[in-house]
């Protein structure tokens, strides 16, 4: 069976929502603080297929899934959010559509082709030890992870209370970053913004 596209997975998830939850999804999507913003007139009264098109056209296939998961969690459709994450992670192994952070073994030679016998590994997992030891400014990263619902307030407070950056990063890896590939994708995007030189250095290795 051919793998489902991101667009299909999004459409299936939204189709499964009740009309009440779909209405909540529309309004929460419009109300979310992140950029780019979605205008109410684009989604008001629209069905799940139009909503899927709006998500993909606004955020791209790569960015649409984290946004959809964020909105689903905001409206307490947590099981739907988890199922979407799991399906995307399952379908996208070996695909760059969902996360450019999933680095292939052959990336370092400039060919973009993985060598035989190599399996793909997410950037976050591949460089776990160095990220724990080298990420110094953890605060802003935690703030964005909280805002995007990758971590919850209780976890945020617990990690912030730890004494060193290394302890904070280690706790982050042992909890929230084990949840799903989508959480790792979001973390990777936040890392690129807050630690661009570190990410660039690790990508060259």
mmCIF file of C-alpha atoms in Angstrom:
data_model
loop_
_atom_site.group_PDB
_atom_site.id
_atom_site.type_symbol
_atom_site.label_atom_id
_atom_site.label_comp_id
_atom_site.label_asym_id
_atom_site.label_seq_id
_atom_site.Cartn_x
_atom_site.Cartn_y
_atom_site.Cartn_z
ATOM 1 C CA UNK A 1 0.000 0.000 0.000
ATOM 2 C CA UNK A 2 1.358 3.401 -0.951
ATOM 3 C CA UNK A 3 2.131 5.683 1.995
ATOM 4 C CA UNK A 4 -0.354 8.433 2.705
ATOM 5 C CA UNK A 5 0.686 11.998 2.001
ATOM 6 C CA UNK A 6 0.768 14.635 4.727
ATOM 7 C CA UNK A 7 -2.258 16.255 3.091
ATOM 8 C CA UNK A 8 -4.191 12.966 3.272
ATOM 9 C CA UNK A 9 -3.257 12.395 6.926
ATOM 10 C CA UNK A 10 -4.393 15.911 7.822
ATOM 11 C CA UNK A 11 -7.658 15.491 5.928
ATOM 12 C CA UNK A 12 -8.369 12.148 7.605
ATOM 13 C CA UNK A 13 -7.741 13.638 11.048
ATOM 14 C CA UNK A 14 -10.015 16.632 10.480
ATOM 15 C CA UNK A 15 -12.699 14.437 8.908
ATOM 16 C CA UNK A 16 -12.848 12.382 12.116
ATOM 17 C CA UNK A 17 -13.608 15.446 14.256
ATOM 18 C CA UNK A 18 -17.177 16.129 15.324
ATOM 19 C CA UNK A 19 -18.786 19.246 13.829
ATOM 20 C CA UNK A 20 -18.428 20.940 17.221
ATOM 21 C CA UNK A 21 -14.716 20.132 17.439
ATOM 22 C CA UNK A 22 -14.215 21.141 13.805
ATOM 23 C CA UNK A 23 -15.776 24.504 14.611
ATOM 24 C CA UNK A 24 -13.440 24.858 17.607
ATOM 25 C CA UNK A 25 -10.527 23.952 15.346
ATOM 26 C CA UNK A 26 -11.439 26.708 12.861
ATOM 27 C CA UNK A 27 -11.631 29.396 15.547
ATOM 28 C CA UNK A 28 -8.502 28.252 17.396
ATOM 29 C CA UNK A 29 -6.580 28.222 14.113
ATOM 30 C CA UNK A 30 -7.597 31.837 13.528
ATOM 31 C CA UNK A 31 -6.813 32.823 17.129
ATOM 32 C CA UNK A 32 -3.341 31.238 17.360
ATOM 33 C CA UNK A 33 -0.538 33.711 17.967
ATOM 34 C CA UNK A 34 2.111 32.282 15.668
ATOM 35 C CA UNK A 35 2.886 33.542 12.178
ATOM 36 C CA UNK A 36 1.699 33.306 9.492
ATOM 37 C CA UNK A 37 -1.856 34.055 10.589
ATOM 38 C CA UNK A 38 -5.017 32.551 9.112
ATOM 39 C CA UNK A 39 -7.930 34.896 8.440
ATOM 40 C CA UNK A 40 -11.411 33.895 9.584
ATOM 41 C CA UNK A 41 -12.926 34.347 6.124
ATOM 42 C CA UNK A 42 -10.685 31.576 4.770
ATOM 43 C CA UNK A 43 -11.988 28.931 7.172
ATOM 44 C CA UNK A 44 -15.387 30.045 8.479
ATOM 45 C CA UNK A 45 -17.977 27.411 7.634
ATOM 46 C CA UNK A 46 -15.492 25.441 5.505
ATOM 47 C CA UNK A 47 -15.288 21.642 5.515
ATOM 48 C CA UNK A 48 -12.292 19.478 6.419
ATOM 49 C CA UNK A 49 -10.969 19.417 2.841
ATOM 50 C CA UNK A 50 -10.824 23.209 2.587
ATOM 51 C CA UNK A 51 -9.254 23.399 6.053
ATOM 52 C CA UNK A 52 -6.587 20.941 4.915
ATOM 53 C CA UNK A 53 -5.851 23.071 1.847
ATOM 54 C CA UNK A 54 -5.604 26.195 4.027
ATOM 55 C CA UNK A 55 -3.175 24.484 6.406
ATOM 56 C CA UNK A 56 -0.896 23.227 3.640
ATOM 57 C CA UNK A 57 -1.003 26.420 1.562
ATOM 58 C CA UNK A 58 -0.341 28.610 4.612
ATOM 59 C CA UNK A 59 2.257 26.563 6.480
ATOM 60 C CA UNK A 60 3.553 24.137 3.787
ATOM 61 C CA UNK A 61 3.321 20.362 4.248
ATOM 62 C CA UNK A 62 6.327 20.431 6.553
ATOM 63 C CA UNK A 63 4.830 23.046 8.861
ATOM 64 C CA UNK A 64 1.149 22.114 8.676
ATOM 65 C CA UNK A 65 1.386 19.061 10.925
ATOM 66 C CA UNK A 66 2.916 20.826 13.983
ATOM 67 C CA UNK A 67 0.326 23.597 13.628
ATOM 68 C CA UNK A 68 -2.541 21.109 13.377
ATOM 69 C CA UNK A 69 -1.229 19.198 16.405
ATOM 70 C CA UNK A 70 -0.906 22.443 18.351
ATOM 71 C CA UNK A 71 -4.479 23.477 17.543
ATOM 72 C CA UNK A 72 -5.873 20.011 18.310
ATOM 73 C CA UNK A 73 -4.239 20.080 21.728
ATOM 74 C CA UNK A 74 -5.534 23.587 22.368
ATOM 75 C CA UNK A 75 -9.101 22.354 21.851
ATOM 76 C CA UNK A 76 -8.470 19.231 23.993
ATOM 77 C CA UNK A 77 -8.512 16.779 21.074
ATOM 78 C CA UNK A 78 -5.352 15.187 22.449
ATOM 79 C CA UNK A 79 -5.996 11.684 21.126
ATOM 80 C CA UNK A 80 -6.479 13.041 17.620
ATOM 81 C CA UNK A 81 -3.241 15.039 17.959
ATOM 82 C CA UNK A 82 -1.299 11.985 19.114
ATOM 83 C CA UNK A 83 -2.745 9.806 16.367
ATOM 84 C CA UNK A 84 -1.799 12.366 13.721
ATOM 85 C CA UNK A 85 1.749 12.573 15.065
ATOM 86 C CA UNK A 86 2.071 8.792 15.114
ATOM 87 C CA UNK A 87 0.715 8.403 11.576
ATOM 88 C CA UNK A 88 2.996 11.107 10.193
ATOM 89 C CA UNK A 89 6.027 9.589 11.928
ATOM 90 C CA UNK A 90 5.106 6.137 10.591
ATOM 91 C CA UNK A 91 4.468 7.273 7.021
ATOM 92 C CA UNK A 92 7.382 9.674 6.781
ATOM 93 C CA UNK A 93 10.297 7.439 7.674
ATOM 94 C CA UNK A 94 12.740 8.100 4.866
ATOM 95 C CA UNK A 95 10.802 11.149 3.642
ATOM 96 C CA UNK A 96 12.032 14.737 3.773
ATOM 97 C CA UNK A 97 8.527 16.179 3.376
ATOM 98 C CA UNK A 98 7.738 16.159 7.081
ATOM 99 C CA UNK A 99 11.127 17.031 8.504
ATOM 100 C CA UNK A 100 14.289 18.239 6.872
ATOM 101 C CA UNK A 101 15.896 17.481 10.225
ATOM 102 C CA UNK A 102 15.791 13.749 9.584
ATOM 103 C CA UNK A 103 19.327 13.501 8.284
ATOM 104 C CA UNK A 104 20.428 10.669 6.000
ATOM 105 C CA UNK A 105 23.754 8.948 6.488
ATOM 106 C CA UNK A 106 25.012 10.105 3.088
ATOM 107 C CA UNK A 107 24.294 13.786 3.684
ATOM 108 C CA UNK A 108 27.880 14.619 4.597
ATOM 109 C CA UNK A 109 29.267 13.687 1.203
ATOM 110 C CA UNK A 110 27.073 16.268 -0.500
ATOM 111 C CA UNK A 111 25.239 13.688 -2.587
ATOM 112 C CA UNK A 112 22.082 13.669 -0.505
ATOM 113 C CA UNK A 113 21.979 9.877 -0.926
ATOM 114 C CA UNK A 114 22.237 7.507 1.963
ATOM 115 C CA UNK A 115 24.876 4.825 1.639
ATOM 116 C CA UNK A 116 23.886 1.177 1.741
ATOM 117 C CA UNK A 117 23.144 -0.221 5.189
ATOM 118 C CA UNK A 118 22.565 3.182 6.759
ATOM 119 C CA UNK A 119 19.323 4.039 8.477
ATOM 120 C CA UNK A 120 17.992 7.536 8.853
ATOM 121 C CA UNK A 121 18.267 9.235 12.210
ATOM 122 C CA UNK A 122 16.731 12.500 13.317
ATOM 123 C CA UNK A 123 19.151 15.387 13.786
ATOM 124 C CA UNK A 124 18.026 15.720 17.412
ATOM 125 C CA UNK A 125 18.801 12.066 18.171
ATOM 126 C CA UNK A 126 21.997 11.992 16.142
ATOM 127 C CA UNK A 127 23.499 14.931 18.053
ATOM 128 C CA UNK A 128 21.874 14.330 21.431
ATOM 129 C CA UNK A 129 25.100 14.307 23.475
ATOM 130 C CA UNK A 130 26.478 17.454 21.884
ATOM 131 C CA UNK A 131 23.165 19.269 22.212
ATOM 132 C CA UNK A 132 23.053 18.430 25.916
ATOM 133 C CA UNK A 133 26.586 19.696 26.468
ATOM 134 C CA UNK A 134 26.620 22.698 24.097
ATOM 135 C CA UNK A 135 23.170 24.359 24.190
ATOM 136 C CA UNK A 136 23.643 27.187 26.668
ATOM 137 C CA UNK A 137 20.611 29.446 26.315
ATOM 138 C CA UNK A 138 17.869 27.001 27.265
ATOM 139 C CA UNK A 139 15.328 29.531 28.570
ATOM 140 C CA UNK A 140 14.018 30.898 25.234
ATOM 141 C CA UNK A 141 13.890 27.371 23.825
ATOM 142 C CA UNK A 142 11.720 26.225 26.735
ATOM 143 C CA UNK A 143 9.473 29.271 26.289
ATOM 144 C CA UNK A 144 8.788 28.378 22.659
ATOM 145 C CA UNK A 145 8.320 24.675 23.429
ATOM 146 C CA UNK A 146 5.714 25.639 26.004
ATOM 147 C CA UNK A 147 3.992 28.012 23.586
ATOM 148 C CA UNK A 148 3.821 25.278 20.942
ATOM 149 C CA UNK A 149 2.515 22.720 23.464
ATOM 150 C CA UNK A 150 5.518 20.429 23.090
ATOM 151 C CA UNK A 151 5.932 20.691 26.868
ATOM 152 C CA UNK A 152 3.287 21.396 29.468
ATOM 153 C CA UNK A 153 3.485 23.968 32.251
ATOM 154 C CA UNK A 154 4.410 21.400 34.907
ATOM 155 C CA UNK A 155 7.327 20.092 32.841
ATOM 156 C CA UNK A 156 8.371 23.643 31.948
ATOM 157 C CA UNK A 157 8.522 24.652 35.633
ATOM 158 C CA UNK A 158 10.413 21.494 36.569
ATOM 159 C CA UNK A 159 13.071 22.000 33.890
ATOM 160 C CA UNK A 160 13.456 25.727 34.564
ATOM 161 C CA UNK A 161 14.155 24.937 38.231
ATOM 162 C CA UNK A 162 17.198 22.809 37.387
ATOM 163 C CA UNK A 163 20.578 24.381 38.086
ATOM 164 C CA UNK A 164 22.568 23.911 34.878
ATOM 165 C CA UNK A 165 21.905 24.004 31.136
ATOM 166 C CA UNK A 166 23.123 20.425 30.860
ATOM 167 C CA UNK A 167 20.610 19.228 33.459
ATOM 168 C CA UNK A 168 17.811 21.106 31.710
ATOM 169 C CA UNK A 169 18.655 19.645 28.304
ATOM 170 C CA UNK A 170 19.045 16.142 29.735
ATOM 171 C CA UNK A 171 15.612 16.359 31.371
ATOM 172 C CA UNK A 172 14.098 17.698 28.148
ATOM 173 C CA UNK A 173 15.473 14.742 26.196
ATOM 174 C CA UNK A 174 14.268 12.224 28.777
ATOM 175 C CA UNK A 175 10.702 13.552 28.756
ATOM 176 C CA UNK A 176 9.120 15.607 25.994
ATOM 177 C CA UNK A 177 11.547 14.831 23.163
ATOM 178 C CA UNK A 178 10.729 11.140 23.472
ATOM 179 C CA UNK A 179 7.082 11.785 22.623
ATOM 180 C CA UNK A 180 7.141 11.863 18.822
ATOM 181 C CA UNK A 181 9.024 12.824 15.689
ATOM 182 C CA UNK A 182 6.839 15.919 15.404
ATOM 183 C CA UNK A 183 8.042 17.157 18.802
ATOM 184 C CA UNK A 184 11.610 16.693 17.608
ATOM 185 C CA UNK A 185 10.823 18.581 14.393
ATOM 186 C CA UNK A 186 9.474 21.542 16.356
ATOM 187 C CA UNK A 187 12.474 21.455 18.715
ATOM 188 C CA UNK A 188 14.818 21.411 15.704
ATOM 189 C CA UNK A 189 13.157 24.504 14.190
ATOM 190 C CA UNK A 190 13.440 26.333 17.534
ATOM 191 C CA UNK A 191 17.086 25.294 17.810
ATOM 192 C CA UNK A 192 17.839 26.711 14.352
ATOM 193 C CA UNK A 193 16.458 30.060 15.464
ATOM 194 C CA UNK A 194 18.074 30.208 18.920
ATOM 195 C CA UNK A 195 21.344 28.335 18.312
ATOM 196 C CA UNK A 196 22.019 28.822 14.564
ATOM 197 C CA UNK A 197 25.805 28.543 14.783
ATOM 198 C CA UNK A 198 25.637 25.358 16.830
ATOM 199 C CA UNK A 199 23.153 23.741 14.432
ATOM 200 C CA UNK A 200 25.281 24.760 11.467
ATOM 201 C CA UNK A 201 28.372 23.273 13.099
ATOM 202 C CA UNK A 202 26.624 19.986 13.901
ATOM 203 C CA UNK A 203 25.208 19.698 10.387
ATOM 204 C CA UNK A 204 28.747 19.840 8.994
ATOM 205 C CA UNK A 205 29.847 16.872 11.067
#
